[in-house]
Each structure stands twice: as structure tokens, then as C-alpha cells.
Tab-separated table of N, CA and C in Angstrom:
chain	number	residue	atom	x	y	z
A	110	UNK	N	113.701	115.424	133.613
A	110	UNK	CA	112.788	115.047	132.558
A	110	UNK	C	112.134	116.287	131.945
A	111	UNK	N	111.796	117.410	132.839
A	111	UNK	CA	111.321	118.776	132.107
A	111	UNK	C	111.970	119.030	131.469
A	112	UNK	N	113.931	119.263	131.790
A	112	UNK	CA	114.136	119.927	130.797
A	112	UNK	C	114.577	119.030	129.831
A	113	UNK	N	114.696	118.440	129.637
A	113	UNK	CA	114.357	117.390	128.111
A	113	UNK	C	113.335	117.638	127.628
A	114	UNK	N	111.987	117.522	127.927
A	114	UNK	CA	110.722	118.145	126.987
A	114	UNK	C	110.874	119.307	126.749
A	115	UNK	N	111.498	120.378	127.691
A	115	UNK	CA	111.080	122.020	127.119
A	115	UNK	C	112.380	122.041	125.568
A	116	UNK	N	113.973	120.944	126.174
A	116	UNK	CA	114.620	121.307	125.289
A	116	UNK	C	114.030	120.427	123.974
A	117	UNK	N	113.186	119.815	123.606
A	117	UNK	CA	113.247	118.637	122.893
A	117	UNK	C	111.841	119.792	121.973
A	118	UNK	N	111.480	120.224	122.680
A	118	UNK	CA	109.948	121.438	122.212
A	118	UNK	C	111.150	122.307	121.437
A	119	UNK	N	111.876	123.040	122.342
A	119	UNK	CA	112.412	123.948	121.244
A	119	UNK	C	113.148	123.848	120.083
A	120	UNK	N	113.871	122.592	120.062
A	120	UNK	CA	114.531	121.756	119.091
A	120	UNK	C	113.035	121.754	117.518
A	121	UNK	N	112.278	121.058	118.764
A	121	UNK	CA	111.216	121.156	117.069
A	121	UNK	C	110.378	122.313	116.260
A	122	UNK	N	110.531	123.357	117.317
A	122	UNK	CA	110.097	124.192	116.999
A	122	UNK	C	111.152	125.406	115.930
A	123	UNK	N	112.108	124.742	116.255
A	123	UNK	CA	113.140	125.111	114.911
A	123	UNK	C	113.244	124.405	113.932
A	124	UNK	N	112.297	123.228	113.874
A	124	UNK	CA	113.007	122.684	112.802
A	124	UNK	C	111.224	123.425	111.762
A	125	UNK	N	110.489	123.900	112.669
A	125	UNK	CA	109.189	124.338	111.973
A	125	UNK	C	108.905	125.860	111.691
A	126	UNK	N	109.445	126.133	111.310
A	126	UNK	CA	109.895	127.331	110.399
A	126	UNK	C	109.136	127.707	109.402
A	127	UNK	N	108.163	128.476	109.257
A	127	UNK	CA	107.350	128.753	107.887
A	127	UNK	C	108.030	129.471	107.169
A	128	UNK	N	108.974	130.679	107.450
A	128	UNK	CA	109.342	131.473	106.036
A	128	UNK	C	110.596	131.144	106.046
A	129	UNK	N	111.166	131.744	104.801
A	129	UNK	CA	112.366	131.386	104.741
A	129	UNK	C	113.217	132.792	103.895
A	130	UNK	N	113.295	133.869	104.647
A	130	UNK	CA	114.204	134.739	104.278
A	130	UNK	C	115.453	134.819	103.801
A	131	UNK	N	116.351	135.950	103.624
A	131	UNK	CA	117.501	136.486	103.251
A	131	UNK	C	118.286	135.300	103.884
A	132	UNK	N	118.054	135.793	105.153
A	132	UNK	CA	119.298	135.066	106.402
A	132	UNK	C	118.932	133.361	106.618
A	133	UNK	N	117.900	132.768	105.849
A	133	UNK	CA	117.810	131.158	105.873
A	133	UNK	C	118.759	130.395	104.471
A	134	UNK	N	119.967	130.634	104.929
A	134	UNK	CA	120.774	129.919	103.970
A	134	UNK	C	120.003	128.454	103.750
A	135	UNK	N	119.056	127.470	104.663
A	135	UNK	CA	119.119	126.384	104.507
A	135	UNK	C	117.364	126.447	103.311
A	136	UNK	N	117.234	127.223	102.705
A	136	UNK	CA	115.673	127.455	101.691
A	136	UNK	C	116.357	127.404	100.460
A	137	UNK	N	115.258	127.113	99.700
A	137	UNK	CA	115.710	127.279	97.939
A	137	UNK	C	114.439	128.088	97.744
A	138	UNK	N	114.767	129.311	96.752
A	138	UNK	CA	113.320	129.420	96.017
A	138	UNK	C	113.356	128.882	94.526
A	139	UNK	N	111.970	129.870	94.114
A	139	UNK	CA	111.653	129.129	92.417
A	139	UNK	C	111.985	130.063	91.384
A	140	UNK	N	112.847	131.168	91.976
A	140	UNK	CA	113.048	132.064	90.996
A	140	UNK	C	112.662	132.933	90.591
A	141	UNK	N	111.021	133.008	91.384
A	141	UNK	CA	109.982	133.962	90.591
A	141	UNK	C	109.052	134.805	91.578
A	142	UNK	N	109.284	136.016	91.380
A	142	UNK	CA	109.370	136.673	92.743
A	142	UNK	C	108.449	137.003	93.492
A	143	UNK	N	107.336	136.655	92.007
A	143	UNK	CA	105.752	136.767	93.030
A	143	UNK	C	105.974	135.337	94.018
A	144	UNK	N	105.657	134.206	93.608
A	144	UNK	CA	105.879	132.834	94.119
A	144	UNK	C	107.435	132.925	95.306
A	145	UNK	N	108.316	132.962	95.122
A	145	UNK	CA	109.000	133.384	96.523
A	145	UNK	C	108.821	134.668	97.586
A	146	UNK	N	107.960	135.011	97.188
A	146	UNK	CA	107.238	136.575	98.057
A	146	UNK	C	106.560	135.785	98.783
A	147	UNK	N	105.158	134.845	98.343
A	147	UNK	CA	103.914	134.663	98.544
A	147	UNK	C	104.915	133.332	99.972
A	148	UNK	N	106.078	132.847	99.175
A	148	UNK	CA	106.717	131.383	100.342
A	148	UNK	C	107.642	132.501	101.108
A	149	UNK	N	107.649	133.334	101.667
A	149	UNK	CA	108.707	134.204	102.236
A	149	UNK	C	109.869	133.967	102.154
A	150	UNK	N	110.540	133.489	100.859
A	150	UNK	CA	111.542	133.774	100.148
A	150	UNK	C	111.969	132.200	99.477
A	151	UNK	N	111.235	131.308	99.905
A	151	UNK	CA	111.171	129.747	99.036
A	151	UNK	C	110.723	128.561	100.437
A	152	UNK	N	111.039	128.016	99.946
A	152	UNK	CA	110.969	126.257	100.583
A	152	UNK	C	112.429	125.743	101.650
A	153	UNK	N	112.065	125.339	102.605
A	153	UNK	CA	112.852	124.750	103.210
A	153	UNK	C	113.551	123.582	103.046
A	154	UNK	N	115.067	123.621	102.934
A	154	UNK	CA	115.451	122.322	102.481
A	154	UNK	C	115.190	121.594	103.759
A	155	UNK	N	115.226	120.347	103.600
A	155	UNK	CA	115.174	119.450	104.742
A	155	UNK	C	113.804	119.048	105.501
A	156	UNK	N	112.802	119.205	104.720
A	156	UNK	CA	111.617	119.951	105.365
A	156	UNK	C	110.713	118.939	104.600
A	157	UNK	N	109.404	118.648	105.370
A	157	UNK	CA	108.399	117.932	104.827
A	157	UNK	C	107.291	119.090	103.368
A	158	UNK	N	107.243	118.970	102.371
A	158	UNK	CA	106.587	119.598	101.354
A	158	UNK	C	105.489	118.626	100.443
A	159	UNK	N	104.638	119.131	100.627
A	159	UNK	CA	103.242	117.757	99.963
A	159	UNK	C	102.802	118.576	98.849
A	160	UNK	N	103.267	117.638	97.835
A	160	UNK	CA	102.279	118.395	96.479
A	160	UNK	C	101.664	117.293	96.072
A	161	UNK	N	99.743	117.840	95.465
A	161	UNK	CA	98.819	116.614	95.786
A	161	UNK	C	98.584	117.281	94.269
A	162	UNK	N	97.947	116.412	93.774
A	162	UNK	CA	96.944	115.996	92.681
A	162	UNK	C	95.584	116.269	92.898
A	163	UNK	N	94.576	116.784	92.641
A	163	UNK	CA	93.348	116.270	92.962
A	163	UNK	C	92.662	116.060	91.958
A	164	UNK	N	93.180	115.722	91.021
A	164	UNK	CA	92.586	114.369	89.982
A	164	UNK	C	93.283	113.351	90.012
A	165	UNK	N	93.288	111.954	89.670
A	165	UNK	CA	94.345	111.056	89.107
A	165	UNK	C	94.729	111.125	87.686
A	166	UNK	N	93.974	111.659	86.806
A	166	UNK	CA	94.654	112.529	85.689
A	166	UNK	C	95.740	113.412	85.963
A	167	UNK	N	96.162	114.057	87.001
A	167	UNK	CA	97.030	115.024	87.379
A	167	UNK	C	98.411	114.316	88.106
A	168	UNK	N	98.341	113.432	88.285
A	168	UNK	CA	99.511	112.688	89.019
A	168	UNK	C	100.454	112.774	88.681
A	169	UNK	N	100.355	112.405	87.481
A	169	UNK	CA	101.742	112.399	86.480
A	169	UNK	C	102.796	113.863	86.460
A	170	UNK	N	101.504	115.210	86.649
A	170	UNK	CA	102.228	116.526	86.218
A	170	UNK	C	102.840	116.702	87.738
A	171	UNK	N	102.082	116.164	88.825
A	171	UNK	CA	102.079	116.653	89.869
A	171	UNK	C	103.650	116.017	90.785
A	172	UNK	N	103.794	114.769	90.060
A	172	UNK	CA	104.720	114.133	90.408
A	172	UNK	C	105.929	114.657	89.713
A	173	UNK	N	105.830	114.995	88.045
A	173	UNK	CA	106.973	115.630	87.551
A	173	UNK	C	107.283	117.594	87.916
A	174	UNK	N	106.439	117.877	89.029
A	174	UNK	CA	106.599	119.064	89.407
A	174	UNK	C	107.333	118.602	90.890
A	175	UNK	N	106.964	117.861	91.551
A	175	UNK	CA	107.332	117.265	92.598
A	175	UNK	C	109.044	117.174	92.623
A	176	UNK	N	109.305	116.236	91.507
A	176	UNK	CA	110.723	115.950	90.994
A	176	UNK	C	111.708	117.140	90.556
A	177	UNK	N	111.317	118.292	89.962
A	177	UNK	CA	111.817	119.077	89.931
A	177	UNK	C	111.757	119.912	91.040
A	178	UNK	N	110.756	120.069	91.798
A	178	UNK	CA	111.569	120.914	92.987
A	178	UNK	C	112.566	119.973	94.041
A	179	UNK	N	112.386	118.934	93.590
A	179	UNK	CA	113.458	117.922	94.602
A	179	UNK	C	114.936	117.976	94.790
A	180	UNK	N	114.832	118.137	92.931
A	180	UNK	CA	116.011	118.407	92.055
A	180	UNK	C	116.816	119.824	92.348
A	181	UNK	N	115.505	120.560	91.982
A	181	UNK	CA	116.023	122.214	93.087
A	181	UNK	C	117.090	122.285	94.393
A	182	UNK	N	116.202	121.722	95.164
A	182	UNK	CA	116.776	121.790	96.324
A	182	UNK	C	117.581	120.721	97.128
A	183	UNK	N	118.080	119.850	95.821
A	183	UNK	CA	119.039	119.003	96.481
A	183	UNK	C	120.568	119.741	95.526
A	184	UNK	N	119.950	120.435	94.600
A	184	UNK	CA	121.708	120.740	93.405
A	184	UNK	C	121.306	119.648	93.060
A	185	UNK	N	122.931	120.079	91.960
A	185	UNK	CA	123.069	119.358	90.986
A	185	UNK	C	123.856	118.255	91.616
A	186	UNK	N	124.997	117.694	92.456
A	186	UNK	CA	125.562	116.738	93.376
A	186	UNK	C	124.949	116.007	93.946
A	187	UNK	N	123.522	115.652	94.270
A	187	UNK	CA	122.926	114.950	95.004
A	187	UNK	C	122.142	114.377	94.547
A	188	UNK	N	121.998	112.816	95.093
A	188	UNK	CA	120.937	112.044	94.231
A	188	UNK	C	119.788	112.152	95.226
A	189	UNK	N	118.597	111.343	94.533
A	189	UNK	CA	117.794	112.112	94.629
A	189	UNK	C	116.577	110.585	95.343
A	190	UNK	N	116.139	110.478	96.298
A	190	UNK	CA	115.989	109.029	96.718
A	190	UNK	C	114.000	109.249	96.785
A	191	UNK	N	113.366	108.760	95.925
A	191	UNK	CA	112.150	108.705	95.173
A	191	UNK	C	111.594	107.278	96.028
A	192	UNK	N	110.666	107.997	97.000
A	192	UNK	CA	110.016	106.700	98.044
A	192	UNK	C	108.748	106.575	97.731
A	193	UNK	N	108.210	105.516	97.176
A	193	UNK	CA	106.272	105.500	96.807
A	193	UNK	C	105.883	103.771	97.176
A	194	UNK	N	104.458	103.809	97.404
A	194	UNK	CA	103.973	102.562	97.390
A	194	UNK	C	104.069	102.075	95.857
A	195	UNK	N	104.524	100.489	96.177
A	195	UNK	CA	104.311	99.711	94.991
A	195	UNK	C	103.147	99.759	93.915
A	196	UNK	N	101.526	100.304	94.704
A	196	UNK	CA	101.078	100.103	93.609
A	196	UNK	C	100.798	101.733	92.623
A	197	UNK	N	101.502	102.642	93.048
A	197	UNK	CA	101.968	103.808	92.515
A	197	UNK	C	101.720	103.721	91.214
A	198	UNK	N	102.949	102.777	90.426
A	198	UNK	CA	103.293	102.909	89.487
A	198	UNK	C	101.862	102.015	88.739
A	199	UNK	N	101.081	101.353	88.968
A	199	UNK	CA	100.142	100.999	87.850
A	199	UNK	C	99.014	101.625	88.262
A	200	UNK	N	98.902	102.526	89.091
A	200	UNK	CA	97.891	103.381	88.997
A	200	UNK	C	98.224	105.147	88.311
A	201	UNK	N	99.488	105.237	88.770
A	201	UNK	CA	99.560	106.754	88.222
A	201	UNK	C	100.476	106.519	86.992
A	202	UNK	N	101.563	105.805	87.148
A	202	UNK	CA	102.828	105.692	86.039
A	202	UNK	C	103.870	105.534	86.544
A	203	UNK	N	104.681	105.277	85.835
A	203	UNK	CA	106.097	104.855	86.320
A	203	UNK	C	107.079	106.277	86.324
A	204	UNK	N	108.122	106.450	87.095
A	204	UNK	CA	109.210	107.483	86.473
A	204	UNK	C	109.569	106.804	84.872
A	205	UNK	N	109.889	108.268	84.379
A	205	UNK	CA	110.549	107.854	83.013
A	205	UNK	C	111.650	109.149	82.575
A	206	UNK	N	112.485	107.860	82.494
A	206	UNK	CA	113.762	108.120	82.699
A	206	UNK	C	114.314	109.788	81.833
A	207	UNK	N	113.768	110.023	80.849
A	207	UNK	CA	113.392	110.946	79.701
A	207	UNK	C	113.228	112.142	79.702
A	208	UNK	N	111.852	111.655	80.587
A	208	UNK	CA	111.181	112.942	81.061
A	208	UNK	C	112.193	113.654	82.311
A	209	UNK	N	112.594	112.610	83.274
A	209	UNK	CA	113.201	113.113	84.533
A	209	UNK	C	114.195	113.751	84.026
A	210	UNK	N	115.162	113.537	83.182
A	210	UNK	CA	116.844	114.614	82.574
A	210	UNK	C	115.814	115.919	81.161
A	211	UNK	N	114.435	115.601	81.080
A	211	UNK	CA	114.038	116.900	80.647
A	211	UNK	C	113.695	118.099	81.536
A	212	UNK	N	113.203	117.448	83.098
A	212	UNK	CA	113.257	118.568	83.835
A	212	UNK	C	114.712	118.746	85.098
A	213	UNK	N	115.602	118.456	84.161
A	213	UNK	CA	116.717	118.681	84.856
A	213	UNK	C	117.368	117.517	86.036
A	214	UNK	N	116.594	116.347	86.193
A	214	UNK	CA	116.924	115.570	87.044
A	214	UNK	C	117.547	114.192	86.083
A	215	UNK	N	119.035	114.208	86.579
A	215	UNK	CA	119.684	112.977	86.173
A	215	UNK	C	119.129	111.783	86.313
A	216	UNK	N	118.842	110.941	85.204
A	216	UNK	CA	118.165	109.575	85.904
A	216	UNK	C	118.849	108.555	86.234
A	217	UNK	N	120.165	108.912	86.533
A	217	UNK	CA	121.328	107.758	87.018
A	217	UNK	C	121.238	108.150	88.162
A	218	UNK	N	120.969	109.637	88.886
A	218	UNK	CA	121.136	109.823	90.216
A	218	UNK	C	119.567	110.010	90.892
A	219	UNK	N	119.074	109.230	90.109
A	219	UNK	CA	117.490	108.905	90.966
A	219	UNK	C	117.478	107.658	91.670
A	220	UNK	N	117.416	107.544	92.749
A	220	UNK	CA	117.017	106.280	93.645
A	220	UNK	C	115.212	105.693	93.797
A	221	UNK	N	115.100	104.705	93.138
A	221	UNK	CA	113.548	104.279	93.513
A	221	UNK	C	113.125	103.644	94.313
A	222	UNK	N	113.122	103.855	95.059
A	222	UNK	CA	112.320	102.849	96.430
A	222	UNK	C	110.701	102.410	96.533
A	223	UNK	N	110.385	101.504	96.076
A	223	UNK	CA	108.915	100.890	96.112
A	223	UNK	C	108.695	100.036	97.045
A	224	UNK	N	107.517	100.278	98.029
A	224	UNK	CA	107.390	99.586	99.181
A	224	UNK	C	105.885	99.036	99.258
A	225	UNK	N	105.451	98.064	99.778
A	225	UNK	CA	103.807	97.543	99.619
A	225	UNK	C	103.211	98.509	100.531
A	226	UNK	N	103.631	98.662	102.043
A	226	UNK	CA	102.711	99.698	102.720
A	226	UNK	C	103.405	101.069	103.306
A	227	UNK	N	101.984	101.651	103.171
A	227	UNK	CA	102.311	103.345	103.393
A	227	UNK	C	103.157	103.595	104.463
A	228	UNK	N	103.233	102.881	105.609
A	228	UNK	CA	104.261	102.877	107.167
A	228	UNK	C	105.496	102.974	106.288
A	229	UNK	N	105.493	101.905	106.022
A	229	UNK	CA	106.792	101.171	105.520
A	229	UNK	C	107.725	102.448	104.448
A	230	UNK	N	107.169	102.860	103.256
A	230	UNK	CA	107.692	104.144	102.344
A	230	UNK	C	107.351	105.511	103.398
A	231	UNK	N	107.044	105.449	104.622
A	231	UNK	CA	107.144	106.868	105.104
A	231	UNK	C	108.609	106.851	106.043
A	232	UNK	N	108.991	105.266	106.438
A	232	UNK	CA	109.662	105.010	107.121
A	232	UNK	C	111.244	105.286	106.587
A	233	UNK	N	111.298	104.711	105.179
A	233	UNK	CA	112.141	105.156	104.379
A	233	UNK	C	112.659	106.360	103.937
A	234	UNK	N	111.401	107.010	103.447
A	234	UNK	CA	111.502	108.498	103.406
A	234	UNK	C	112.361	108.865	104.695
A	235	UNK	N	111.497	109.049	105.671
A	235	UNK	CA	112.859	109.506	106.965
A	235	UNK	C	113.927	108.730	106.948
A	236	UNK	N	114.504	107.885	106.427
A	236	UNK	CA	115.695	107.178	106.683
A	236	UNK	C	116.565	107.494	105.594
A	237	UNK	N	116.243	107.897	104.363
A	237	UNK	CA	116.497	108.850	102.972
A	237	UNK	C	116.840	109.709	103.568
């Protein structure tokens, strides 16, 4: 049973990785070298990333910044599976379809998943 916890510790402790250098084939950056300096060389694919709002005026930008780094780091081949509570969309807005292929994200290869509770769309998310 120890060594299942020590191996099951080190397992997660790789998957928690703050920078992401030369030699992390599995990172995307943003292109811009102050901003991939400051992330030690970008974002981890595969990886939990929270971008917040702190207005509800801001949702909208925060969500279409959201979408484009999604878009980033999935390529252009991969759709793209968009998990939120149901009442999301009449409090902040809906995706639109428009906007999403203006910042580079196909809106045929967007998946929407709307769920009533927060368990429930986090549950998805990991199953995405």
C-alpha cells in the first residue's frame, strides 16, 4: 500500500509542473516573449488553467480570451469541448458562433455542454 501512495505522489507530482521550457514538448506559448518569459516558456497542455473575470461586464472578453487559448493549444485538428453551467448563458451570454471563427476557433468544431450543477460540468470537463 506505501508503495502505491509514494508511486501515485510521484505520478501527480508530474503532472504539476509550473514551467514549461525548451524540452516541454507538451506547453504552448502566446508568442510573445515577455508573456512566455514571465509563464517559463507558455501553458501546459493538458493542464487545469482558470481565467476569471472580476466584473460580470468582463465575462464575455474573458471567455472569448479563454476560447482562444483553448484553440491554441488544442491546433487546428481538434475540437474543442466548451463545459459551463446552464445558467451561464443568461447571465454572461451565449457562444457566438461569429465571434468564435473571428478568433480562430471553428464553430463546427466547438462542443457545448450545459449542465444545471457545478459537480456535474466539472465532472464532464474531466471526462472531455
Amino acid at each position: 500500500m506505501h508503495e502505491q501512495l509514494v508511486s501515485l505522489r510521484d505520478r501527480l507530482a508530474g503532472l504539476s509542473r509550473n514551467a514549461c521550457g525548451p524540452q516541454e514538448p507538451e506547453c504552448f506559448g502566446f508568442g510573445v516573449a515577455e508573456v512566455d518569459g514571465v509563464l517559463g516558456g507558455g501553458l501546459a497542455r493538458g493542464a487545469l488553467h482558470e481565467v476569471f473575470a472580476t466584473r460580470l461586464a468582463d465575462a464575455g472578453a474573458a471567455s472569448g480570451f479563454a476560447a482562444a487559448l483553448a484553440r491554441r493549444a488544442a491546433g487546428r485538428r481538434r475540437a474543442l469541448v466548451w463545459v459551463r453551467q446552464s445558467f451561464a448563458g443568461s447571465e454572461i451570454g451565449r457562444l457566438y458562433a461569429p465571434g468564435l471563427a473571428g478568433l480562430g476557433c471553428d464553430p463546427g468544431a466547438v462542443i457545448l455542454v450545459e449542465l444545471r450543477d457545478g459537480l456535474a460540468v466539472l465532472r464532464a470537463g474531466l471526462e472531455a
